[in-house]
Short mmCIF file of C-alpha atoms and ligand atoms in Angstrom, two decimals:
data_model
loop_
_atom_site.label_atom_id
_atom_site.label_comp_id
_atom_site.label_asym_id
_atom_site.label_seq_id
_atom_site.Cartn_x
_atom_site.Cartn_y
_atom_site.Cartn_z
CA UNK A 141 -93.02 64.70 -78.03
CA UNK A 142 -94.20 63.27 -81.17
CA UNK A 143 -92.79 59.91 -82.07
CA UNK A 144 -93.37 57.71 -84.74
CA UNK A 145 -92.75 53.56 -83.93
CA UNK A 146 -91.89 50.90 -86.73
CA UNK A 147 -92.73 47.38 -86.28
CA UNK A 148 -95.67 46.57 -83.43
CA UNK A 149 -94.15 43.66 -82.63
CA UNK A 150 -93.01 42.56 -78.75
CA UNK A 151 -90.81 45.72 -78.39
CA UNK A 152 -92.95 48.13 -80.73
CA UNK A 153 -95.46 47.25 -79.56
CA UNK A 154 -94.86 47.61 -75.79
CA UNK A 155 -92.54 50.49 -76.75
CA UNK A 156 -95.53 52.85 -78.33
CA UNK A 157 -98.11 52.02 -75.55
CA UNK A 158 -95.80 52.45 -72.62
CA UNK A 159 -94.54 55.64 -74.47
CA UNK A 160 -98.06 56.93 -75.12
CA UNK A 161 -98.39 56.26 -71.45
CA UNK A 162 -95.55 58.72 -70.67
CA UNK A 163 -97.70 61.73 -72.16
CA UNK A 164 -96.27 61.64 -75.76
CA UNK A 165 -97.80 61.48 -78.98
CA UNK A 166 -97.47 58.12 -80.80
CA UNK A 167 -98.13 56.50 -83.94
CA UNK A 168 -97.18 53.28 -84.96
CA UNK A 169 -96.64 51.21 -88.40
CA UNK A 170 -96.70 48.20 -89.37
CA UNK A 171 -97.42 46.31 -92.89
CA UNK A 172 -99.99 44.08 -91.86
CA UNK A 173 -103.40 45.56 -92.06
CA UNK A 174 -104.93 42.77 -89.99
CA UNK A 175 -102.59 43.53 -87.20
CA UNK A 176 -103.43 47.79 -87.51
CA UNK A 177 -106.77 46.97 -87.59
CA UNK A 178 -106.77 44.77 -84.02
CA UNK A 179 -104.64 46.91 -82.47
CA UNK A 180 -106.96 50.47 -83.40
CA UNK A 181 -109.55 48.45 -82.25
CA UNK A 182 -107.47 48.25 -78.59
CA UNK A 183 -106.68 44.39 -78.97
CA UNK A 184 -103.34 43.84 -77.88
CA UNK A 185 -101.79 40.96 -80.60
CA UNK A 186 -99.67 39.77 -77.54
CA UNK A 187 -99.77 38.34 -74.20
CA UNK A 188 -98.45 40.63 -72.23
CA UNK A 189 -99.61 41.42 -68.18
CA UNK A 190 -101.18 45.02 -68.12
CA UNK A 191 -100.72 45.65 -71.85
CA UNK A 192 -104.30 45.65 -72.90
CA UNK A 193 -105.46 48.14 -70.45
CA UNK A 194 -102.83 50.74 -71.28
CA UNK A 195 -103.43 49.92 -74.99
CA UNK A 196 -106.71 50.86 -74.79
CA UNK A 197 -106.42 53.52 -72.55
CA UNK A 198 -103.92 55.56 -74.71
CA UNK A 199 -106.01 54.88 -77.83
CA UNK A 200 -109.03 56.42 -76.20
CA UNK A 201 -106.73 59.50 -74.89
CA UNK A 202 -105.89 60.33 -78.34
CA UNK A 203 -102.18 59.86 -77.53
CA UNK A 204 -101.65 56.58 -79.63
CA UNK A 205 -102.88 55.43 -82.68
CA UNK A 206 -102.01 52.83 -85.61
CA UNK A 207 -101.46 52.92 -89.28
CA UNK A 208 -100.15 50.90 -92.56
CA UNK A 209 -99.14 54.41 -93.80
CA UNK A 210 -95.57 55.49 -92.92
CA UNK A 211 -96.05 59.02 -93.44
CA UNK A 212 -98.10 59.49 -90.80
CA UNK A 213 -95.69 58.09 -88.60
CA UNK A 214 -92.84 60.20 -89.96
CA UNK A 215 -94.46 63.69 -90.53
CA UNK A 216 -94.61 65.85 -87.45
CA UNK A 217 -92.27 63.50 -85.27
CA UNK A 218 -89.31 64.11 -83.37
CA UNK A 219 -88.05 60.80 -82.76
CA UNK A 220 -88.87 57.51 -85.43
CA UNK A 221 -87.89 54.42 -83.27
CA UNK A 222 -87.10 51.20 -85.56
CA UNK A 223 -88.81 48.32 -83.61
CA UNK A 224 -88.99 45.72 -86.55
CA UNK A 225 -87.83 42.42 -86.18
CA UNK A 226 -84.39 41.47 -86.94
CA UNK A 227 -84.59 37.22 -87.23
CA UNK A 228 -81.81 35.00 -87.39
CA UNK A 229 -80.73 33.97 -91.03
CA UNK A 230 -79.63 29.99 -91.72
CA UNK A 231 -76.01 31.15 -91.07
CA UNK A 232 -76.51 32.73 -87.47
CA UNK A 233 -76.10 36.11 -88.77
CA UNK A 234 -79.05 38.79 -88.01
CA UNK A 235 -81.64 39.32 -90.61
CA UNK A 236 -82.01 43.52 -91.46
CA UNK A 237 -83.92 43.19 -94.28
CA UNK A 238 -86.85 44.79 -92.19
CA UNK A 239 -84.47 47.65 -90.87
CA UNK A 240 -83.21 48.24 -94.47
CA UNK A 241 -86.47 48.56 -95.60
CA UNK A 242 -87.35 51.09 -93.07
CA UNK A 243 -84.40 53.26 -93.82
CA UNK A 244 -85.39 52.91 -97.39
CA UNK A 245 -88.98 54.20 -96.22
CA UNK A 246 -87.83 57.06 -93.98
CA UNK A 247 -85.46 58.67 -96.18
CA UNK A 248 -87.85 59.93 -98.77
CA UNK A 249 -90.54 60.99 -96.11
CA UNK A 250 -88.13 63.63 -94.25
CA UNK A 251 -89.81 66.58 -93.61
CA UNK A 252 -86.99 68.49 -91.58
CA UNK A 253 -84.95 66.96 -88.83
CA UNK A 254 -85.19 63.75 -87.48
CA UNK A 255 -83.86 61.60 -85.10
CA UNK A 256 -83.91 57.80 -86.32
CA UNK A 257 -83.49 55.69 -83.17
CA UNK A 258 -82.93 51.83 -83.00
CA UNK A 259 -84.65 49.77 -80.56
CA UNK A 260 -84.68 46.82 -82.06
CA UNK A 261 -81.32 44.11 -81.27
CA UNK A 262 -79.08 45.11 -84.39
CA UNK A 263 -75.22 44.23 -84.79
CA UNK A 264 -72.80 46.50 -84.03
CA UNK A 265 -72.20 49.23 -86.80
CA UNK A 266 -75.62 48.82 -87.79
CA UNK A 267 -76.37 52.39 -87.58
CA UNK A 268 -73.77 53.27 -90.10
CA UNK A 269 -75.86 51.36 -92.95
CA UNK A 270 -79.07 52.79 -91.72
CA UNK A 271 -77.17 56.43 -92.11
CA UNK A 272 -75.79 55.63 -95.37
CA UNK A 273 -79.10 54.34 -96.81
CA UNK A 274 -80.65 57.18 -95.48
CA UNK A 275 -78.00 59.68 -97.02
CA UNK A 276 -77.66 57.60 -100.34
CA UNK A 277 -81.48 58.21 -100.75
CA UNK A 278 -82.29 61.63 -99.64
CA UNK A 279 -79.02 63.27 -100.27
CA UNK A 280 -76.90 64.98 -99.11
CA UNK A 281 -78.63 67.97 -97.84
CA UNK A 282 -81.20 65.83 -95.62
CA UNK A 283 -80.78 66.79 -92.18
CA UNK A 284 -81.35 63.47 -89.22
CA UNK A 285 -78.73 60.91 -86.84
CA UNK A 286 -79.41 57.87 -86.34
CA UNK A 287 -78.77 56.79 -82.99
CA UNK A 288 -79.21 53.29 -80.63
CA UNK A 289 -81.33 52.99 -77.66
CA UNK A 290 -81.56 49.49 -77.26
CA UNK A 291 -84.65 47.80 -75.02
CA UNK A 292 -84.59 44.77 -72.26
CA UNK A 293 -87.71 43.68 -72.45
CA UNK A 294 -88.46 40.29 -70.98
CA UNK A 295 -91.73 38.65 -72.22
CA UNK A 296 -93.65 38.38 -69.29
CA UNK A 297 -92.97 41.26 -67.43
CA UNK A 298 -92.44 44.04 -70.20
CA UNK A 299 -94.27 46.38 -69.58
CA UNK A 300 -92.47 46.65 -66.08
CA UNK A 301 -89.35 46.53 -67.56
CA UNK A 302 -90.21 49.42 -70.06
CA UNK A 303 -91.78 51.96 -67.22
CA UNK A 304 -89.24 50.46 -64.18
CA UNK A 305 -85.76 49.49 -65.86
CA UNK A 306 -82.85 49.13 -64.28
CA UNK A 307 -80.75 51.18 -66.37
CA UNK A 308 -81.66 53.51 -69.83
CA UNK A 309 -78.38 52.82 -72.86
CA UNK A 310 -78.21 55.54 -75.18
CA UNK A 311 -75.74 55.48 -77.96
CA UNK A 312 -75.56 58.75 -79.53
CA UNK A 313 -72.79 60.82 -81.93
CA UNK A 314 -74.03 63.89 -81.68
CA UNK A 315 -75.17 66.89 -79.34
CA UNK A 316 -78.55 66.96 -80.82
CA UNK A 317 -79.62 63.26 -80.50
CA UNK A 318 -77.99 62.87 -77.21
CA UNK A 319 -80.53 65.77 -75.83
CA UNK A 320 -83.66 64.80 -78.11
CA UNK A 321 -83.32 61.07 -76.08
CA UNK A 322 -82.25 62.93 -72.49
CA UNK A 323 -85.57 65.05 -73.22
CA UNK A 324 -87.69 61.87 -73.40
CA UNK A 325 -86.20 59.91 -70.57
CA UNK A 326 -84.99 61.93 -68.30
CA UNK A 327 -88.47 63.23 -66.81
CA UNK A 328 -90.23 60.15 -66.78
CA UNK A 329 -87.10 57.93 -65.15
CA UNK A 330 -84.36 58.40 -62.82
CA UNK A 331 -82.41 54.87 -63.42
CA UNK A 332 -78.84 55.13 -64.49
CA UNK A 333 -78.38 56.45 -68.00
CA UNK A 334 -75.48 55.44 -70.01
CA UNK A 335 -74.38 58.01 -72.36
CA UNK A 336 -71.80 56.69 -75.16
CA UNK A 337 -71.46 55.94 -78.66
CA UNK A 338 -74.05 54.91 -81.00
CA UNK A 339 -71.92 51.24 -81.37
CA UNK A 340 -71.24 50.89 -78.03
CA UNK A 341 -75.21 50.84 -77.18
CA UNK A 342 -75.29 48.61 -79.85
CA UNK A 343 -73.13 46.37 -78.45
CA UNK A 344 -74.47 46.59 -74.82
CA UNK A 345 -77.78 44.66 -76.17
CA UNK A 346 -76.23 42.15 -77.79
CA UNK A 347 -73.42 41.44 -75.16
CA UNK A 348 -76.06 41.51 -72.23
CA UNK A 349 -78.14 38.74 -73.78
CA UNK A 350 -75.34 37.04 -74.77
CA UNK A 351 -73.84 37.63 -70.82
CA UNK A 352 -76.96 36.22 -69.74
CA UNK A 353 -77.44 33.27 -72.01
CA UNK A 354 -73.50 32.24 -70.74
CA UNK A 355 -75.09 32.62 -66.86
CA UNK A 356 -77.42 30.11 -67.59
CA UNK A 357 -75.63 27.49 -69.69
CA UNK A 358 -72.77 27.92 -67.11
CA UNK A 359 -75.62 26.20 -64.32
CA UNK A 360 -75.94 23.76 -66.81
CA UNK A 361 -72.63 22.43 -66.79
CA UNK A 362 -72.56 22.59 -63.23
CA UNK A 363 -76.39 20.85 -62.84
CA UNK A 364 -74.99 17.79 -64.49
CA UNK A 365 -71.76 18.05 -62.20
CA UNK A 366 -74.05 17.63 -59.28
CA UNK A 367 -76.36 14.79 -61.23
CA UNK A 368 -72.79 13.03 -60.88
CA UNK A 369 -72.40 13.91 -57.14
CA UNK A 370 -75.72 13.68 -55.69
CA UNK A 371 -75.80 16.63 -54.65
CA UNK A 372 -78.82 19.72 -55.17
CA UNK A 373 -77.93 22.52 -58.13
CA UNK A 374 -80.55 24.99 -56.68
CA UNK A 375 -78.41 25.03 -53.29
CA UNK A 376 -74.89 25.40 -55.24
CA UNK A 377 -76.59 28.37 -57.32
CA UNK A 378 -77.91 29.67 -54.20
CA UNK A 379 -74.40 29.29 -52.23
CA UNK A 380 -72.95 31.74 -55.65
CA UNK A 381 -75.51 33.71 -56.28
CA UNK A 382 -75.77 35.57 -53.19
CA UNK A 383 -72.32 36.65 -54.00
CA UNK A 384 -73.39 40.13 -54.87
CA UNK A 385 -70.68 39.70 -58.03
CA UNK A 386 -72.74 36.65 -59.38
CA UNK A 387 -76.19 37.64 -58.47
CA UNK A 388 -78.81 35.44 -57.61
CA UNK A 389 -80.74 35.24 -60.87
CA UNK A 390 -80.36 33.59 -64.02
CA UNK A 391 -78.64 30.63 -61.89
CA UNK A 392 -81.91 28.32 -62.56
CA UNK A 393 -80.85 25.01 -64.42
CA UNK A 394 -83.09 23.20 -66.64
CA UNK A 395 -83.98 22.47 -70.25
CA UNK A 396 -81.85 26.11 -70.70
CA UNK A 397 -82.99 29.46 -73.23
CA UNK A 398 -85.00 29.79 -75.29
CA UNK A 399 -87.40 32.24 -76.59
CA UNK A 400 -87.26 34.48 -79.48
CA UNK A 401 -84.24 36.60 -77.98
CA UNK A 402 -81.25 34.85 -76.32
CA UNK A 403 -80.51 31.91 -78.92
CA UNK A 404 -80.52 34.57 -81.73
CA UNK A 405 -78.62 37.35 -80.60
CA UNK A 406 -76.13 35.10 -78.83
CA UNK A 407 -75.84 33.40 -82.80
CA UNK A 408 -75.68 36.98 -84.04
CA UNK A 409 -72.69 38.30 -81.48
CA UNK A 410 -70.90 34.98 -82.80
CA UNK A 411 -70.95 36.01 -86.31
CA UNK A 412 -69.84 39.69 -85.17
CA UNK A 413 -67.07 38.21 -83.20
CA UNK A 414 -66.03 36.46 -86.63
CA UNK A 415 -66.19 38.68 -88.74
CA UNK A 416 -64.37 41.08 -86.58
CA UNK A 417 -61.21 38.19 -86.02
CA UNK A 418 -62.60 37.30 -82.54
CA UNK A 419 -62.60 34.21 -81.13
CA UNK A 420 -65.95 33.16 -80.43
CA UNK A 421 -65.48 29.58 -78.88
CA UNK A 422 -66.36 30.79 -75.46
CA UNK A 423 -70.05 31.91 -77.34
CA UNK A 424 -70.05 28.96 -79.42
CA UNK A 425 -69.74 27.01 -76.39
CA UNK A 426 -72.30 28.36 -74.58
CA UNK A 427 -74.97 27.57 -77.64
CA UNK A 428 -73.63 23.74 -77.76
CA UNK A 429 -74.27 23.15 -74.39
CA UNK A 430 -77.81 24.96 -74.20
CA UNK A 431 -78.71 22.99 -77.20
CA UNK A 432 -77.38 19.42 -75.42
CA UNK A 433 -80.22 20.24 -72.29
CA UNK A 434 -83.37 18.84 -74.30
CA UNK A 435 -81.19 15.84 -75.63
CA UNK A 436 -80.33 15.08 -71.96
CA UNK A 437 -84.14 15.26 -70.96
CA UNK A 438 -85.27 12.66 -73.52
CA UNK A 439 -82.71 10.42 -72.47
CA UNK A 440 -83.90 10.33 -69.10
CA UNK A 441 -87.11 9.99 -70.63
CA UNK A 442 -86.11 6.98 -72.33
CA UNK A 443 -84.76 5.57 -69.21
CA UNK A 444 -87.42 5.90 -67.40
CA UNK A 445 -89.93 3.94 -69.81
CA UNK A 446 -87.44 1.81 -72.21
CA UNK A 447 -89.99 1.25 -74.61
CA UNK A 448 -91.59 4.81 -75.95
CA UNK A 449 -94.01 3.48 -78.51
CA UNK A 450 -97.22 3.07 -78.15
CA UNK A 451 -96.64 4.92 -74.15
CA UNK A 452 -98.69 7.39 -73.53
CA UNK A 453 -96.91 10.86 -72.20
CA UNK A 454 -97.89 13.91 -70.50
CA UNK A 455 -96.53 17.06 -71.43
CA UNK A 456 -96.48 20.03 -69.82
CA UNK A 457 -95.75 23.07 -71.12
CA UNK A 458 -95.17 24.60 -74.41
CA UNK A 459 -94.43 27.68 -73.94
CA UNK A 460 -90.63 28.44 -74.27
CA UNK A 461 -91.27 30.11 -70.58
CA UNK A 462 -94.10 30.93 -68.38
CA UNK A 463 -95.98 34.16 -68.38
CA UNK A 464 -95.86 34.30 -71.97
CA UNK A 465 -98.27 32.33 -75.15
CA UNK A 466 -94.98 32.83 -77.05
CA UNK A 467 -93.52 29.21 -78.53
CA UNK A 468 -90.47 30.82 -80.41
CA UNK A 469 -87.54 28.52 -79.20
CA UNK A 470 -89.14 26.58 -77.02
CA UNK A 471 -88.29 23.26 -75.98
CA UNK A 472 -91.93 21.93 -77.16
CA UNK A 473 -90.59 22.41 -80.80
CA UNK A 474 -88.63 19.68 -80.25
CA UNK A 475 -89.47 17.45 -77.73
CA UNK A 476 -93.51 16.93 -79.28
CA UNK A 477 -91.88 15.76 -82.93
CA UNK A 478 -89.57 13.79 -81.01
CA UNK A 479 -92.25 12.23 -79.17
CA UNK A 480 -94.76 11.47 -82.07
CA UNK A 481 -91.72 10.05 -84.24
CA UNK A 482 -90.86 7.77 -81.30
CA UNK A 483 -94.78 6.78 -81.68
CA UNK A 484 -96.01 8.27 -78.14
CA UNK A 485 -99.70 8.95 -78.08
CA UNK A 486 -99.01 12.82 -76.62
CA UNK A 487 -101.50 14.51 -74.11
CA UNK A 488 -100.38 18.37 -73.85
CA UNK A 489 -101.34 20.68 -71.70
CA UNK A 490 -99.66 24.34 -70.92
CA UNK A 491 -101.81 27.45 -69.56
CA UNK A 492 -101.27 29.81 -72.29
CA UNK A 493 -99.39 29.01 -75.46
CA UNK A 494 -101.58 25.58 -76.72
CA UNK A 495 -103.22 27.69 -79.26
CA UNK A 496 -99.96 28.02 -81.34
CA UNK A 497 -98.51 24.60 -81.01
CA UNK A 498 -101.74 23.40 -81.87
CA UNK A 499 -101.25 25.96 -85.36
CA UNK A 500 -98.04 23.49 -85.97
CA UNK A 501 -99.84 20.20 -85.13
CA UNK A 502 -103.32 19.40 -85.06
CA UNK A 503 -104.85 17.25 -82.88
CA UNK A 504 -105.16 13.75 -83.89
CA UNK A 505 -105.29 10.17 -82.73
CA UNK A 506 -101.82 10.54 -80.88
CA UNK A 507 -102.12 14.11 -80.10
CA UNK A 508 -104.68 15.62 -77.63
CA UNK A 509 -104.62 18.81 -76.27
CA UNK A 510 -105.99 18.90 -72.84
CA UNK A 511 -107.69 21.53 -70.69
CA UNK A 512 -105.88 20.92 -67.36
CA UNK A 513 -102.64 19.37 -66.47
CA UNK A 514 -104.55 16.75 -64.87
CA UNK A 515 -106.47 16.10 -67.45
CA UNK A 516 -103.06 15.55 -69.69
CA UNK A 517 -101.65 13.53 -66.75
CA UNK A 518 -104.39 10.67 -66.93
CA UNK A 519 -103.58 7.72 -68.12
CA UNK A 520 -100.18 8.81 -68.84
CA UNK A 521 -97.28 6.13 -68.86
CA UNK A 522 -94.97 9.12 -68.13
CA UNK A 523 -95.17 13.38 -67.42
CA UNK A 524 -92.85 15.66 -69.11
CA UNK A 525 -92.56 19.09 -67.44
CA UNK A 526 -90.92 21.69 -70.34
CA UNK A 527 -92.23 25.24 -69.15
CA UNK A 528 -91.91 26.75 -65.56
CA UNK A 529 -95.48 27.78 -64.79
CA UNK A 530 -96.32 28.43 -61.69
CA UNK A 531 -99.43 26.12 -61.93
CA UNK A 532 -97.52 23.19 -62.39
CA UNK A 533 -95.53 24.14 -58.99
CA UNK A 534 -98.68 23.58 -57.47
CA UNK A 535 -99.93 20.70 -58.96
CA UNK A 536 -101.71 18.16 -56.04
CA UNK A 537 -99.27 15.27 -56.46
CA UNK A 538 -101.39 12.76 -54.48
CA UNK A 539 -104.21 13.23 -57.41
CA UNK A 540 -101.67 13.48 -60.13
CA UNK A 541 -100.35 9.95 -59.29
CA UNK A 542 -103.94 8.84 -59.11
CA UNK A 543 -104.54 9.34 -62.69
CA UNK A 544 -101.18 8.64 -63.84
CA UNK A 545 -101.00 4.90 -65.14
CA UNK A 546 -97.40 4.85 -64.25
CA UNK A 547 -96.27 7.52 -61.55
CA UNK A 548 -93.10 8.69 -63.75
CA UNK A 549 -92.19 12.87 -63.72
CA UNK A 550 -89.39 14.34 -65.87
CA UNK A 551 -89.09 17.62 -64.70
CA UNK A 552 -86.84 20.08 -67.11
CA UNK A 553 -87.55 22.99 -64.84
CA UNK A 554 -86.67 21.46 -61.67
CA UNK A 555 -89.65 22.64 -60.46
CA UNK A 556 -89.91 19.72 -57.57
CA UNK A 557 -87.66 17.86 -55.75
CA UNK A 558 -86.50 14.27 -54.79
CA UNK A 559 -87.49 14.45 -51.42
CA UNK A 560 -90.66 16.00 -52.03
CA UNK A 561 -91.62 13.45 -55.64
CA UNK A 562 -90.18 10.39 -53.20
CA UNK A 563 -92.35 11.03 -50.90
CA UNK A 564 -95.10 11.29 -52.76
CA UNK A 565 -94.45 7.85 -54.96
CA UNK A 566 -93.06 9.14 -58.17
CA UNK A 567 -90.31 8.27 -59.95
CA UNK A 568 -88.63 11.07 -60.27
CA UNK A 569 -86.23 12.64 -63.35
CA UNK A 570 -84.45 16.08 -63.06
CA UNK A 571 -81.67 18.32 -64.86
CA UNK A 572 -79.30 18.51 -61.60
CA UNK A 573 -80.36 17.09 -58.47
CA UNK A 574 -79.91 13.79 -58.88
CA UNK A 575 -82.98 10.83 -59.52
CA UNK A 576 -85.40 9.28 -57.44
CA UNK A 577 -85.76 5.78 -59.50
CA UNK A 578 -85.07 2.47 -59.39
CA UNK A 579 -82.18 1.43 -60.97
CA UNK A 580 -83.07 -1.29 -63.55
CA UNK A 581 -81.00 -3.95 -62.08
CA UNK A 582 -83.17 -3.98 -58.99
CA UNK A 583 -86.45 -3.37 -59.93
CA UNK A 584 -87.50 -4.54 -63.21
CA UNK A 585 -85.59 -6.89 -64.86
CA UNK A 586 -86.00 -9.36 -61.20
CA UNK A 587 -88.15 -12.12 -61.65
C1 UDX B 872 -84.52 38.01 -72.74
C2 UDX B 872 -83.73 38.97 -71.86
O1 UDX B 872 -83.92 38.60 -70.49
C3 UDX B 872 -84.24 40.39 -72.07
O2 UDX B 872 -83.47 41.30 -71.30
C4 UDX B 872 -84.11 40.75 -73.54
O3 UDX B 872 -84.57 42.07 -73.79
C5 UDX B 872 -84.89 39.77 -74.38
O4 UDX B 872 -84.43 38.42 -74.13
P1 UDX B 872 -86.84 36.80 -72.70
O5 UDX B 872 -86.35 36.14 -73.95
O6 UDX B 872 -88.21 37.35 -72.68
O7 UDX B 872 -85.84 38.04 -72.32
O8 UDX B 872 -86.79 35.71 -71.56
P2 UDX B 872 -85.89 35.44 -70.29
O9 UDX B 872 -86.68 35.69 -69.10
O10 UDX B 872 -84.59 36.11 -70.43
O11 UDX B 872 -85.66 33.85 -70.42
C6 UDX B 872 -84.98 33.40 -71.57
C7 UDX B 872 -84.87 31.90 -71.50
O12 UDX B 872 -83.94 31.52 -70.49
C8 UDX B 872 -86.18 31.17 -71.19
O13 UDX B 872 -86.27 30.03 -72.03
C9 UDX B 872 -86.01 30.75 -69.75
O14 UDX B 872 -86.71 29.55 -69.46
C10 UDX B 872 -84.51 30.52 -69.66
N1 UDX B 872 -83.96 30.70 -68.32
C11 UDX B 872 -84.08 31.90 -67.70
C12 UDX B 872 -83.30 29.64 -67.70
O15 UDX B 872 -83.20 28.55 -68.27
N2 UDX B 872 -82.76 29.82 -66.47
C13 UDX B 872 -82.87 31.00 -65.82
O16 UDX B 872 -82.39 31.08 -64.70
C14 UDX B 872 -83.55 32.07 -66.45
#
């Protein structure tokens, strides 16, 4: 088929290469001329595990290409897909200026039928603006649907979740869409397809990420249950999750979500919930206590050296999770400005996302940016772990408490535990198993 992709984002982007893949014909839009031109030149613009060789292997087949022009994506195709980004506004609600303005763009391009298909994370009943802006502008004779075929993409791992999902939503309203998106999937994929309504799909998206931000802030109430207790959250979410009804994943406590997804379509299912006369205290409740995780992890911090000023602190990890360079809603964005207005001399390290944090704050004489985790650790009064990358897993304690000045770990992914950081002479912080440290009374205030 011949499709036509707005918005080269995370999910246009993926979406045209791993389509392009599949033997169709593919050309993607976007407004930014700086990003067309990397992207013809087969640069990927993210970080994203086996993107780059697909990109450029499906530019050099001819099967993909890239353009400011939106004609050229419209003209000849069967499908347009609506990939642009859909941000949350001050009030929760989902931005759609950028899906307005492709409807706006489509509708006087029509050259026959089309299907318009959204991939992007829209509200319910989005699909019914998109139609009427489409109608309003090239009347009432134009012949299209508009239907909802929403994506779950992680970052990370998305181009495995595009070619191996677990499940393919379509939400279509009529004969003719449903078969145009049966014709694409059905001989590349045989996952379960779910066939309904064009708000249903829409609703799917939103509800899943929403379903999945509630797993994890769920293990957050519980991780500080066990704090209390003394007892280990990994082995309680292990004892649940291999209920097959639960399901192991999801289930790991910590600093909570964050990313570009989950925190804004969980805000934007809240605001469809209201203005629909649901109650959405459950959802609302789920966002307070995801947002209560990094205030919880500087306390400990602050426990753990009393005085912050002037301290020097390790931090590891920017990125709002590992795999990714991506910083959108991670922890870093608030736990570095909370360290520099406390007056910490910072030392941050993270594999992949630096880069971008360093965009927000330069180095300077309390920030340094190091190349390793050890060399972040040295000196350091203190080491704050935000991200779970594998390579701090495997970090060689023995030389990490050799440079440290003061062997102190605050781990917000529970990447360690007290056993294993008592052991090897740390004092020890976590989000729900409990701390290794001396309590104040005994150790430090004694003459
Ligand atoms: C998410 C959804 O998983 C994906 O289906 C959707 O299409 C887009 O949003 P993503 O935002 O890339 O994907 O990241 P995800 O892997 O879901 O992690 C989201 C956040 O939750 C991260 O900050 C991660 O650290 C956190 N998380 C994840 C936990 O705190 N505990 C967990 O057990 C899993």
């Amino acid at each position: 088929m011949r499709l036509g992709i707005f918005g080269t984002g995370y999910a246009g982007l993926v979406t045209s290469v791993c389509l392009a893949e599949l033997g169709h014909t593919v050309t993607a839009v976007d407004k930014d001329p700086d990003i067309v031109a990397t992207l013809s030149q087969g640069q990927s613009t993210i970080h994203e595990p086996g993107l780059p060789e697909l990109l450029v292997n499906n530019i050099k087949a001819g099967r993909l290409k890239f353009t400011t022009r939106s004609e050229d994506a419209i003209a000849g195709s069967d499908i347009i897909f609506v990939c642009v980004g859909t941000p949350p506004r001050s009030d929760g609600r989902a931005d759609l200026c950028q899906v307005e303005e492709v409807a706006r763009t489509i509708a006087p391009l029509l050259d026959g039928y089309k299907l318009v298909v959204e991939k992007s994370t829209v509200p319910a009943r989005t699909a019914r603006w998109i139609s009427w802006t489409i109608r309003r502008l090239a009347g009432p004779e134009a012949e299209f649907d508009v239907a909802s075929n929403p994506e779950f993409l992680r970052e990370g791992t998305a181009v495995r979740d595009f070619l191996q999902p677990d499940r393919i939503v379509i939400g279509a309203d009529s004969g003719r869409a449903r078969s145009l998106l049966l014709d694409l999937y059905r001989p590349n994929f045989d996952c379960p397809i779910v066939l309904t309504s064009v708000t249903t799909a829409e609703l799917i998206k939103q509800t899943a990420n929403a379903f999945l931000a509630a797993k994890i802030s769920f293990i957050n109430v519980m991780s500080d249950l066990c704090e209390t207790l003394g007892v280990d959250v990994a082995t309680v979410a292990r004892g649940i999750g291999l209920d097959p009804r639960i399901g192991g994943q999801f289930l790991n406590a910590g600093l909570g979500f964050g990313g570009s997804c989950l925190p804004k379509d969980l805000s934007a299912l809240i605001k469809v919930a209201e203005e629909n006369g649901v109650d959405s205290g459950m959802l609302k409740e789920v966002q307070r206590i995801n947002s209560a995780r990094v205030e919880r992890l500087l306390s400990k911090l602050e426990t753990a050296l009393w005085v912050v000023r002037h301290k020097v602190v390790a931090v590891l990890g920017v990125a709002f999770k590992a795999n990714t360079d991506d910083i959108r809603g991670a922890t870093s964005l608030t736990v570095v400005p909370w360290l520099r207005a406390a007056g910490a001399n910072l030392r941050v390290y993270d594999p992949a996302a630096m880069q971008k944090l360093e965009a927000l704050y330069p180095p300077d004489d309390h920030l340094m940016y190091a190349q390793s985790a050890c060399e972040a650790a040295r000196g350091a009064h203190a080491l704050v772990i935000l991200t779970d990358w594998d390579e701090f897993r495997s970090l060689d304690l023995e030389r990490l408490r050799s440079l440290m000045r003061t062997p102190i770990v605050i781990d917000g992914r529970n990447l360690f535990t007290p056993a294993k950081m008592q052991a090897a002479g740390f004092e020890y912080y976590s989000l729900g198993h409990g701390d290794v440290a001396p309590s104040v009374e005994t150790q430090r205030i004694a003459p």
